[in-house]
Amino acid sequence: MIFREAGQFKSSYREDEAHLVLREERLFVLAVTLFAAVVVPAIAGEYLLRSILIPFLIFALATIGLNILVGYTGLISLGTAGFMAVGAFAAYKIATSFPWMHFGIVFVLAAVVAAVVGIAFGLPSLRIKGFYLAVTTLAAHFFIEWTLTHFGWFSNYASSGVISSPPLETFGYVIDAAWERYLLCLGFLVVMTVIAKNLVRSALGRSWMAIRDMDVAAEVIGIPILKTKLLAFAISSFYCGLAGALWAFVFLGSVEAQAFDIFRAFDVLFMVIIGGLGSIVGSYLGAGFFVILPIVITNVAGLFGGAVATDTLASLELVVFGGMIVFFLIVEPFGLARIWELAKEKLRLWPFPY
């Protein structure tokens, strides 16, 4: 940032272990949070909230979940969309079976169901890894999608297979306005971000990173491999399941299993790669890049007076995403998060680089 840490010394272990060591960093994060919670709902329009900010918040939540598995533990997964679908349909079954239950509890229970499913499909990770594990999670995705599509019990035997969320009611008040739904997603994201930030700094998080760096060495020093990997799958699936429940109940309102297809899983994986592997901040940056890029391309194309066809714009979007992924994999594997860190280091030294 534009400030320096001169004069601020750590005098205790508690201060040394703080998430944000510098006073300016704490004030910056507090200001951003207040801006997102107070200013944005007051000035943003219906379209900005419903079509851009709410999907961004949900994608950021799913990206944090996948980053725990891929970035911190080194386990490749293509089952993100499947776990999101489990969260969405589990929330629907719980909400319709127990209509008196608060939607917040429904979302958490649905995420727990997704975590249990994640543990089941994470069992092969003890014996296989890399490309083979990716194929296994891909098979899990297709299995989940097929199950939710062909068994009517999950959609209460709706002929179309589409589930429609009940009203989001809390203490007699129905949450329906765009800014209310935005604040609901923001609240979940902030809480889950704090939890994820603490998790990756805990003994469990260090075990994840030890397995990522060299699983054989991690096992030699006493880290329980199976338990640690399954916990990574469970927690990652919990985040993805919660994101799926929010996607179905808060963003769309009604959804079918095909809405969580394999392309959705690739979208979240691209957010992790572009944002930065093993970075919570990178999860936000990757999700923001994914949501904003199509808008930027559309606006730039609008400068040509409609000369660019719609299908050309869609293809151009894919080309840009592909190019960005290749660029980050070759030039900067840690993504936008690393670029953000480098920019902060440069600003700390400016205008005295030596």
Coordinates of C-alpha atoms in Angstrom, one line a residue:
M1 CA 0.0 0.0 0.0
I2 CA 1.0 3.6 0.1
F3 CA 2.0 3.4 3.8
R4 CA 5.0 2.0 5.5
E5 CA 5.3 -0.1 8.6
A6 CA 8.0 2.1 10.2
G7 CA 7.4 2.7 13.9
Q8 CA 5.0 -0.2 14.4
F9 CA 6.7 -3.0 16.3
K10 CA 5.3 -6.4 17.4
S11 CA 5.9 -6.9 21.1
S12 CA 3.9 -10.1 21.7
Y13 CA 3.1 -13.4 20.1
R14 CA -0.6 -12.3 19.9
E15 CA 0.4 -9.3 17.7
D16 CA 2.8 -11.4 15.7
E17 CA 0.0 -13.9 14.9
A18 CA -2.6 -11.2 13.9
H19 CA -4.1 -11.4 10.4
L20 CA -3.5 -7.7 9.8
V21 CA -0.4 -6.6 11.5
L22 CA -0.4 -2.9 10.5
R23 CA -2.9 -0.4 11.8
E24 CA -3.3 0.9 8.3
E25 CA -4.2 -2.5 6.9
R26 CA -6.9 -3.0 9.5
L27 CA -8.4 0.4 8.7
F28 CA -8.3 -0.4 5.0
V29 CA -10.1 -3.7 5.4
L30 CA -12.6 -2.1 7.8
A31 CA -13.2 0.8 5.3
V32 CA -13.7 -1.7 2.4
T33 CA -16.2 -3.8 4.4
L34 CA -18.2 -0.7 5.5
F35 CA -18.2 0.6 2.0
A36 CA -19.5 -2.8 0.7
A37 CA -22.1 -3.1 3.5
V38 CA -23.4 0.5 3.7
V39 CA -22.5 2.6 0.6
V40 CA -22.9 0.0 -2.1
P41 CA -26.5 -1.0 -1.2
A42 CA -27.4 2.8 -1.0
I43 CA -26.1 3.8 -4.4
A44 CA -26.2 0.7 -6.5
G45 CA -29.1 0.0 -8.8
E46 CA -31.2 -3.1 -9.2
Y47 CA -29.3 -4.4 -12.2
L48 CA -25.9 -3.9 -10.6
L49 CA -26.9 -5.7 -7.4
R50 CA -28.9 -8.6 -8.9
S51 CA -26.8 -9.3 -12.1
I52 CA -23.3 -8.4 -11.1
L53 CA -22.6 -8.1 -7.3
I54 CA -24.7 -11.0 -6.1
P55 CA -23.2 -13.5 -8.6
F56 CA -19.7 -12.1 -7.7
L57 CA -20.2 -12.7 -4.0
I58 CA -21.5 -16.3 -4.6
F59 CA -18.7 -17.1 -7.1
A60 CA -16.1 -15.7 -4.6
L61 CA -17.5 -18.1 -1.9
A62 CA -17.3 -21.1 -4.2
T63 CA -13.8 -20.0 -5.3
I64 CA -12.6 -19.9 -1.7
G65 CA -13.9 -23.4 -1.3
L66 CA -12.1 -24.8 -4.3
N67 CA -9.0 -22.8 -3.4
I68 CA -8.8 -24.7 -0.1
L69 CA -8.7 -28.0 -2.0
V70 CA -6.6 -27.0 -5.0
G71 CA -4.5 -24.1 -3.8
Y72 CA -3.8 -25.1 -0.2
T73 CA -3.9 -28.9 -0.4
G74 CA -2.9 -29.5 -3.9
L75 CA -5.8 -31.8 -4.8
I76 CA -7.3 -31.1 -8.2
S77 CA -11.0 -31.2 -8.3
L78 CA -13.6 -30.8 -11.1
G79 CA -16.5 -31.6 -8.9
T80 CA -17.2 -28.0 -7.7
A81 CA -20.4 -27.6 -9.7
G82 CA -21.7 -31.0 -8.5
F83 CA -21.2 -30.0 -4.9
M84 CA -22.9 -26.7 -5.6
A85 CA -25.9 -28.7 -7.0
V86 CA -25.9 -30.9 -3.9
G87 CA -26.1 -27.8 -1.7
A88 CA -28.9 -26.3 -3.8
F89 CA -31.1 -29.4 -3.9
A90 CA -30.4 -30.3 -0.3
A91 CA -31.5 -26.8 0.8
Y92 CA -34.6 -27.2 -1.3
K93 CA -35.5 -30.6 0.3
I94 CA -34.8 -29.3 3.8
A95 CA -36.7 -26.1 3.3
T96 CA -39.8 -27.9 1.9
S97 CA -39.7 -30.7 4.4
F98 CA -39.3 -28.3 7.4
P99 CA -40.9 -25.1 6.3
W100 CA -40.7 -23.7 9.8
M101 CA -36.9 -23.8 9.8
H102 CA -35.0 -20.6 9.4
F103 CA -33.3 -20.3 6.0
G104 CA -29.9 -19.6 7.5
I105 CA -30.1 -23.0 9.3
V106 CA -31.3 -24.6 6.0
F107 CA -28.3 -23.2 4.1
V108 CA -25.9 -24.5 6.8
L109 CA -27.5 -28.0 6.8
A110 CA -27.4 -28.1 3.0
A111 CA -23.7 -27.3 3.1
V112 CA -23.2 -30.1 5.7
V113 CA -24.9 -32.5 3.3
A114 CA -22.5 -31.3 0.5
A115 CA -19.6 -31.8 2.9
V116 CA -20.7 -35.4 3.5
V117 CA -20.9 -36.0 -0.2
G118 CA -17.5 -34.4 -0.6
I119 CA -16.0 -36.8 1.9
A120 CA -17.5 -39.8 0.0
F121 CA -16.0 -38.7 -3.3
G122 CA -12.7 -37.6 -1.6
L123 CA -11.9 -41.1 -0.5
P124 CA -10.0 -42.0 -3.7
S125 CA -7.6 -39.1 -3.0
L126 CA -5.7 -41.3 -0.6
R127 CA -4.5 -43.6 -3.4
I128 CA -4.6 -41.3 -6.5
K129 CA -3.7 -37.7 -7.2
G130 CA -3.0 -35.3 -10.1
F131 CA -4.7 -36.1 -13.4
Y132 CA -6.3 -39.3 -12.1
L133 CA -7.9 -37.5 -9.1
A134 CA -9.3 -34.8 -11.5
V135 CA -10.9 -37.6 -13.6
T136 CA -12.4 -39.1 -10.5
T137 CA -14.0 -35.8 -9.4
L138 CA -15.2 -35.3 -12.9
A139 CA -16.9 -38.7 -12.7
A140 CA -18.4 -37.6 -9.3
H141 CA -19.8 -34.5 -11.0
F142 CA -21.6 -36.5 -13.7
F143 CA -22.8 -39.0 -11.2
I144 CA -24.3 -36.2 -9.0
E145 CA -25.9 -34.5 -12.0
W146 CA -27.4 -37.7 -13.3
T147 CA -28.8 -38.6 -9.8
L148 CA -30.4 -35.2 -9.3
T149 CA -31.9 -35.4 -12.8
H150 CA -33.3 -38.9 -12.9
F151 CA -34.6 -39.2 -9.3
G152 CA -37.7 -37.1 -8.8
W153 CA -37.5 -37.2 -5.1
F154 CA -34.8 -34.5 -5.1
S155 CA -37.1 -32.1 -6.8
N156 CA -40.3 -33.2 -5.0
Y157 CA -41.3 -35.0 -8.3
A158 CA -41.6 -31.8 -10.3
S159 CA -42.3 -32.8 -13.9
S160 CA -39.7 -30.2 -15.2
G161 CA -37.1 -31.1 -12.6
V162 CA -36.9 -27.4 -11.6
I163 CA -36.8 -26.5 -8.0
S164 CA -38.2 -23.1 -6.8
S165 CA -37.0 -21.7 -3.6
P166 CA -39.6 -20.7 -0.9
P167 CA -39.6 -17.1 0.3
L168 CA -36.6 -16.1 2.4
E169 CA -38.5 -15.2 5.6
T170 CA -36.9 -14.2 8.9
F171 CA -39.0 -13.4 11.9
G172 CA -42.0 -12.5 9.7
Y173 CA -40.1 -10.3 7.3
V174 CA -39.5 -11.5 3.7
I175 CA -36.2 -10.7 2.2
D176 CA -36.9 -9.9 -1.4
A177 CA -35.3 -6.6 -2.4
A178 CA -32.1 -6.7 -4.3
W179 CA -30.1 -4.8 -1.6
E180 CA -31.4 -7.2 1.0
R181 CA -30.3 -10.3 -1.0
Y182 CA -27.0 -8.6 -1.6
L183 CA -26.4 -8.0 2.1
L184 CA -27.4 -11.6 2.8
C185 CA -24.8 -12.9 0.4
L186 CA -22.2 -10.4 1.7
G187 CA -22.8 -11.5 5.3
F188 CA -22.3 -15.2 4.5
L189 CA -19.2 -14.3 2.4
V190 CA -17.6 -12.2 5.1
V191 CA -18.1 -14.9 7.8
M192 CA -16.9 -17.7 5.6
T193 CA -13.8 -15.6 4.6
V194 CA -12.8 -15.0 8.2
I195 CA -13.2 -18.7 8.9
A196 CA -11.2 -19.7 5.8
K197 CA -8.5 -17.2 6.8
N198 CA -8.2 -18.7 10.2
L199 CA -8.3 -22.3 8.9
V200 CA -5.3 -21.8 6.5
R201 CA -3.3 -20.3 9.4
S202 CA -4.1 -23.1 11.8
A203 CA -2.4 -26.5 12.3
L204 CA -4.8 -28.0 9.8
G205 CA -4.0 -25.4 7.2
R206 CA -0.3 -26.0 7.6
S207 CA -1.0 -29.8 7.3
W208 CA -2.8 -29.0 4.0
M209 CA 0.2 -27.1 2.7
A210 CA 2.6 -29.8 3.8
I211 CA 0.7 -32.4 1.8
R212 CA 0.6 -30.0 -1.1
D213 CA 4.3 -29.6 -1.1
M214 CA 5.2 -33.3 -0.5
D215 CA 2.7 -35.8 0.8
V216 CA 5.4 -38.4 1.5
A217 CA 7.4 -36.1 3.7
A218 CA 4.2 -34.9 5.4
E219 CA 3.3 -38.5 6.3
V220 CA 6.8 -39.1 7.6
I221 CA 6.6 -36.2 10.1
G222 CA 3.3 -37.6 11.4
I223 CA 0.5 -35.8 9.5
P224 CA -2.5 -38.2 9.1
I225 CA -2.9 -38.1 5.3
L226 CA -6.3 -39.6 5.0
K227 CA -7.9 -37.5 7.7
T228 CA -6.3 -34.3 6.5
K229 CA -7.3 -34.8 2.8
L230 CA -10.8 -35.8 3.7
L231 CA -11.1 -32.7 5.9
A232 CA -10.0 -30.6 2.9
F233 CA -12.6 -32.2 0.7
A234 CA -15.3 -31.8 3.4
I235 CA -14.6 -28.1 4.1
S236 CA -14.2 -27.3 0.4
S237 CA -17.5 -29.1 -0.4
F238 CA -19.1 -27.2 2.5
Y239 CA -18.2 -23.9 0.9
C240 CA -19.3 -25.0 -2.5
G241 CA -22.6 -26.4 -1.1
L242 CA -23.3 -23.1 0.6
A243 CA -22.6 -21.3 -2.6
G244 CA -25.0 -23.6 -4.5
A245 CA -27.7 -22.9 -1.9
L246 CA -27.2 -19.2 -2.3
W247 CA -27.2 -19.5 -6.1
A248 CA -30.5 -21.3 -6.1
F249 CA -32.3 -19.4 -3.3
V250 CA -30.9 -15.9 -3.4
F251 CA -29.7 -15.3 -7.0
L252 CA -31.9 -17.3 -9.3
G253 CA -34.9 -18.4 -7.2
S254 CA -35.5 -21.5 -9.3
V255 CA -32.9 -23.8 -10.8
E256 CA -32.5 -27.2 -12.4
A257 CA -29.6 -29.7 -12.1
Q258 CA -28.3 -28.8 -15.5
A259 CA -27.6 -25.2 -14.3
F260 CA -24.6 -26.8 -12.4
D261 CA -23.0 -28.4 -15.5
I262 CA -19.3 -29.1 -16.1
F263 CA -18.8 -25.6 -17.5
R264 CA -19.7 -24.1 -14.1
A265 CA -17.0 -26.3 -12.5
F266 CA -14.5 -25.1 -15.1
D267 CA -15.5 -21.5 -14.5
V268 CA -14.7 -21.7 -10.8
L269 CA -11.4 -23.5 -11.6
F270 CA -10.5 -20.7 -13.9
M271 CA -11.2 -18.1 -11.2
V272 CA -8.8 -20.0 -8.9
I273 CA -6.1 -20.0 -11.5
I274 CA -6.5 -16.4 -12.6
G275 CA -7.0 -15.1 -9.0
G276 CA -4.1 -17.1 -7.5
L277 CA -3.6 -20.6 -6.1
G278 CA -3.5 -20.6 -2.3
S279 CA -4.8 -17.1 -1.8
I280 CA -8.0 -16.0 -0.2
V281 CA -7.6 -12.5 -1.7
G282 CA -7.0 -14.2 -5.1
S283 CA -10.4 -15.9 -4.8
Y284 CA -12.0 -12.4 -4.7
L285 CA -9.9 -11.1 -7.6
G286 CA -10.6 -14.2 -9.7
A287 CA -14.3 -14.0 -9.2
G288 CA -14.3 -10.3 -9.9
F289 CA -12.3 -10.8 -13.1
F290 CA -14.7 -13.5 -14.2
V291 CA -17.8 -11.3 -13.6
I292 CA -16.4 -8.0 -14.9
L293 CA -14.7 -9.2 -18.1
P294 CA -17.8 -10.0 -20.1
I295 CA -19.2 -6.5 -19.2
V296 CA -15.9 -4.9 -20.3
I297 CA -15.9 -6.7 -23.6
T298 CA -19.6 -5.9 -24.2
N299 CA -19.0 -2.2 -23.5
V300 CA -15.9 -2.0 -25.7
A301 CA -17.8 -3.7 -28.5
G302 CA -20.5 -1.2 -28.0
L303 CA -18.1 1.5 -29.1
F304 CA -18.2 0.1 -32.6
G305 CA -21.9 0.8 -32.9
G306 CA -23.1 -2.9 -32.9
A307 CA -20.7 -4.0 -35.7
V308 CA -19.5 -6.9 -33.5
A309 CA -22.0 -9.8 -33.5
T310 CA -23.2 -11.4 -30.2
D311 CA -21.8 -14.8 -31.0
T312 CA -18.5 -13.1 -31.8
L313 CA -18.5 -11.5 -28.3
A314 CA -19.1 -14.8 -26.7
S315 CA -16.2 -16.4 -28.6
L316 CA -14.0 -13.4 -27.8
E317 CA -14.8 -13.8 -24.1
L318 CA -13.6 -17.5 -24.3
V319 CA -10.5 -16.5 -26.2
V320 CA -9.6 -13.9 -23.6
F321 CA -10.1 -16.3 -20.7
G322 CA -8.0 -18.9 -22.4
G323 CA -5.2 -16.4 -23.1
M324 CA -5.3 -15.2 -19.5
I325 CA -5.1 -18.7 -18.2
V326 CA -2.1 -19.5 -20.4
F327 CA -0.5 -16.2 -19.4
F328 CA -0.8 -16.8 -15.7
L329 CA 0.3 -20.5 -15.8
I330 CA 3.5 -19.5 -17.7
V331 CA 4.3 -16.0 -16.3
E332 CA 2.7 -15.7 -12.9
P333 CA 1.3 -19.0 -11.5
F334 CA 0.1 -17.2 -8.4
G335 CA -2.2 -15.1 -10.4
L336 CA -3.7 -11.7 -9.7
A337 CA -3.0 -12.1 -6.0
R338 CA 0.7 -12.1 -6.6
I339 CA 0.5 -9.1 -8.8
W340 CA -1.4 -7.3 -6.1
E341 CA 1.3 -8.2 -3.6
L342 CA 4.1 -7.0 -5.9
A343 CA 2.2 -3.7 -6.4
K344 CA 2.0 -3.2 -2.6
E345 CA 5.7 -3.9 -2.2
K346 CA 6.5 -1.4 -4.9
L347 CA 4.3 1.2 -3.4
R348 CA 5.9 0.7 0.1
L349 CA 9.3 1.5 -1.4
W350 CA 8.2 4.4 -3.6
P351 CA 9.7 6.9 -4.3
F352 CA 12.9 5.4 -2.7
P353 CA 13.4 2.0 -4.4
Y354 CA 16.7 1.3 -2.5

